[in-house]
Amino acid sequence: MILLWFVLLPLIGGVVAWRVERLDPAVSRWTALIVLAVLFGLALGMWLEQREYAQMGLLAPEGMWLVELERPWVPSLGIGFHLAMDGLSLLMVLLTLLLGIMAVAASWTEIRERAGFFHLQLLFMLAGINGVFLAMDLFLFYFFWELMLVPMFLIIDIWGHERRRYAAVKFFIITQVSGLLMLVSILGLYFVHAGATGAYTFDYPRLLGTPAGGVSGFWLMMGFLIAFAVKLPVIPFHTWLPDAHTEAPTAGSVILAGLLLKTGAYGMIRFIFPLFPDAASAVAPVAMALGVFGILYGAVLAFAQSDLKRLVAYTSVSHMGFVLLGLFAGNTLALQGAVMEMICHGIATGALFILVGALQERLHTREMGRMGGLWAAAPRMGAAALFFALALLGLPGLGNFIGEFLVLLGAYRVNYAVTAVAAVGLVTAAVYALWMLQRVFQGPNLHERKIPDLDFRETAVMSVMIVLLVWLGMYPQPVFDMTGGLFEDMRKGIAQEEQGMSYASAPGDAADERR
């Protein structure tokens, strides 16, 4: 039942936050914050418990989930309410709740109108994201996948900036169409499995053994892959991202960059490789090439921006290229690097969007040409921006460096030429990060801007994110412990599939036997 609370409590908390707005908007904010803090404490407790098991070598024995909940939903159609958590899911849920807390704190003074309805949408969206990371029934997964979209559409459309309607509609149409492609593939897999076994089911562990090879398997995989590539985003499916990031309020940008992009990468790890190993291997060279192209393309466009928020948005395109490269390199090193990059990018970019939001709230502009010399006026803000810019460019000692280094190390074992080109992205990241700092915080203060520095709430948010990135950079082993078993099982499963054996090492199979 504990897994149910990660979905149910945000929904309940959202409704409560909405209804108590009539008392005081601050009550809505505190309600949302308390709900997320309670859930984060719950997830942190689970993580600490699993850490003890990991140190004893008992974490996630082969073929077992950490926690599982399965109830019948529509048994006549093979639909079940199946939630399960392994180390990867737990890390993603922790990231979701952490960034949710940061998003509420960052929007504390920014959202002044309809605060209750805003927190209703924010908590509904976080419930959907938690559901995506926990669902082990493909129909349920699709339900949560779509549940994320409507709240984000409303957050951009209602509380966004000048061109919010255009950005919201563009985001919704592109992601909705890609989601429908995934639904077609889910239904195709459902019928292929029924044709092979006589059993109609959307249950992920049972679908793992579906003989979906050849041309049909390739096109079924493409439906999933396009949906996940749009969310990641992979070039040329990235066009919604700069507009959505730029026009969204600060909390929307934090959730978009820190979490929604990560659902695409999570989907690839969870579904593409275990369900379609042959088709995934076939497209791997193209996917790695697109990842490298995205690294350089995003970096060049980031450098060309004059809008500070748009610059940070394009850096996400670049860094998600590293994630795509690591995922399709396919070995354990690269996969663990990709997961580390997902976590650290979510923290670092989320912090930068919070800083951009704070600057916009003070200056009423995002144009870097109207900034400059702000370090003297706001030294704490300048120091925080410097730290997170250094994190993005991959400074050794910070978590982002570990992620990108492992991705490159793992990719080198597969294709050294692609890896060499991808490494150029480390240089381009340094260029746009230092260029941003120079234009905003260094140089003369030509416009004689005087702004208040970070207050206690903002300093606390920045401090937590700084500590996490330093900790992950100096001691990444806890993340590796949580995902190492999963990736090793996945590698064995793909190897068995390639040898014509059934995919029997997936977590759910042994769970079935246990039931």
PDB file of N, CA, C and O in Angstrom, residues 5 22-23 74 199 223 291 298 378 420 435 452 468 476 497:
ATOM      1  N   TRP A   5       0.351   5.592  -1.850  1.00  0.00           N
ATOM      2  CA  TRP A   5       0.378   6.941  -1.273  1.00  0.00           C
ATOM      3  C   TRP A   5       1.158   7.921  -2.136  1.00  0.00           C
ATOM      4  O   TRP A   5       0.882   9.121  -2.124  1.00  0.00           O
ATOM      5  N   ARG A  22      -9.418  29.869  -0.064  1.00  0.00           N
ATOM      6  CA  ARG A  22     -10.345  30.898   0.393  1.00  0.00           C
ATOM      7  C   ARG A  22      -9.962  31.419   1.790  1.00  0.00           C
ATOM      8  O   ARG A  22     -10.312  32.538   2.155  1.00  0.00           O
ATOM      9  N   LEU A  23      -9.253  30.594   2.575  1.00  0.00           N
ATOM     10  CA  LEU A  23      -8.796  31.050   3.887  1.00  0.00           C
ATOM     11  C   LEU A  23      -7.644  32.030   3.739  1.00  0.00           C
ATOM     12  O   LEU A  23      -7.672  33.128   4.284  1.00  0.00           O
ATOM     13  N   VAL A  74      -9.483  -3.975 -14.415  1.00  0.00           N
ATOM     14  CA  VAL A  74     -10.472  -4.421 -15.403  1.00  0.00           C
ATOM     15  C   VAL A  74      -9.978  -5.780 -15.904  1.00  0.00           C
ATOM     16  O   VAL A  74      -9.414  -5.878 -17.002  1.00  0.00           O
ATOM     17  N   ALA A 199      -3.306 -15.150 -24.017  1.00  0.00           N
ATOM     18  CA  ALA A 199      -3.655 -14.363 -22.836  1.00  0.00           C
ATOM     19  C   ALA A 199      -3.596 -12.876 -23.178  1.00  0.00           C
ATOM     20  O   ALA A 199      -2.579 -12.391 -23.674  1.00  0.00           O
ATOM     21  N   GLY A 223       6.942   3.209 -32.015  1.00  0.00           N
ATOM     22  CA  GLY A 223       5.873   3.957 -31.359  1.00  0.00           C
ATOM     23  C   GLY A 223       6.278   4.393 -29.954  1.00  0.00           C
ATOM     24  O   GLY A 223       6.052   5.545 -29.551  1.00  0.00           O
ATOM     25  N   GLY A 291      22.177  11.577 -30.452  1.00  0.00           N
ATOM     26  CA  GLY A 291      22.589  12.085 -29.146  1.00  0.00           C
ATOM     27  C   GLY A 291      23.771  13.036 -29.266  1.00  0.00           C
ATOM     28  O   GLY A 291      23.777  14.119 -28.670  1.00  0.00           O
ATOM     29  N   GLY A 298      22.463  21.724 -29.332  1.00  0.00           N
ATOM     30  CA  GLY A 298      21.936  22.443 -28.172  1.00  0.00           C
ATOM     31  C   GLY A 298      22.923  23.456 -27.634  1.00  0.00           C
ATOM     32  O   GLY A 298      22.551  24.569 -27.241  1.00  0.00           O
ATOM     33  N   ALA A 378      24.132  41.578  -5.954  1.00  0.00           N
ATOM     34  CA  ALA A 378      23.568  40.336  -5.403  1.00  0.00           C
ATOM     35  C   ALA A 378      24.641  39.257  -5.398  1.00  0.00           C
ATOM     36  O   ALA A 378      24.616  38.333  -6.223  1.00  0.00           O
ATOM     37  N   ALA A 420      34.523  10.713 -29.288  1.00  0.00           N
ATOM     38  CA  ALA A 420      35.428  11.860 -29.451  1.00  0.00           C
ATOM     39  C   ALA A 420      34.646  13.114 -29.823  1.00  0.00           C
ATOM     40  O   ALA A 420      34.908  14.204 -29.299  1.00  0.00           O
ATOM     41  N   TRP A 435      29.946  32.323 -20.768  1.00  0.00           N
ATOM     42  CA  TRP A 435      29.366  33.447 -21.515  1.00  0.00           C
ATOM     43  C   TRP A 435      28.143  33.993 -20.779  1.00  0.00           C
ATOM     44  O   TRP A 435      27.971  35.203 -20.632  1.00  0.00           O
ATOM     45  N   PRO A 452      17.612  43.238  -4.795  1.00  0.00           N
ATOM     46  CA  PRO A 452      17.849  42.537  -3.531  1.00  0.00           C
ATOM     47  C   PRO A 452      18.493  41.184  -3.778  1.00  0.00           C
ATOM     48  O   PRO A 452      18.204  40.518  -4.788  1.00  0.00           O
ATOM     49  N   LEU A 468      23.657  18.669  -2.467  1.00  0.00           N
ATOM     50  CA  LEU A 468      23.367  17.413  -3.172  1.00  0.00           C
ATOM     51  C   LEU A 468      24.327  17.177  -4.335  1.00  0.00           C
ATOM     52  O   LEU A 468      24.807  16.053  -4.540  1.00  0.00           O
ATOM     53  N   PRO A 476      29.304   9.061  -5.400  1.00  0.00           N
ATOM     54  CA  PRO A 476      28.175   8.614  -6.236  1.00  0.00           C
ATOM     55  C   PRO A 476      27.753   7.163  -6.010  1.00  0.00           C
ATOM     56  O   PRO A 476      26.766   6.706  -6.591  1.00  0.00           O
ATOM     57  N   GLU A 497      17.950 -13.052 -24.796  1.00  0.00           N
ATOM     58  CA  GLU A 497      17.021 -12.851 -25.910  1.00  0.00           C
ATOM     59  C   GLU A 497      17.737 -13.042 -27.241  1.00  0.00           C
ATOM     60  O   GLU A 497      17.221 -13.664 -28.169  1.00  0.00           O
TER      61      GLU A 497
END
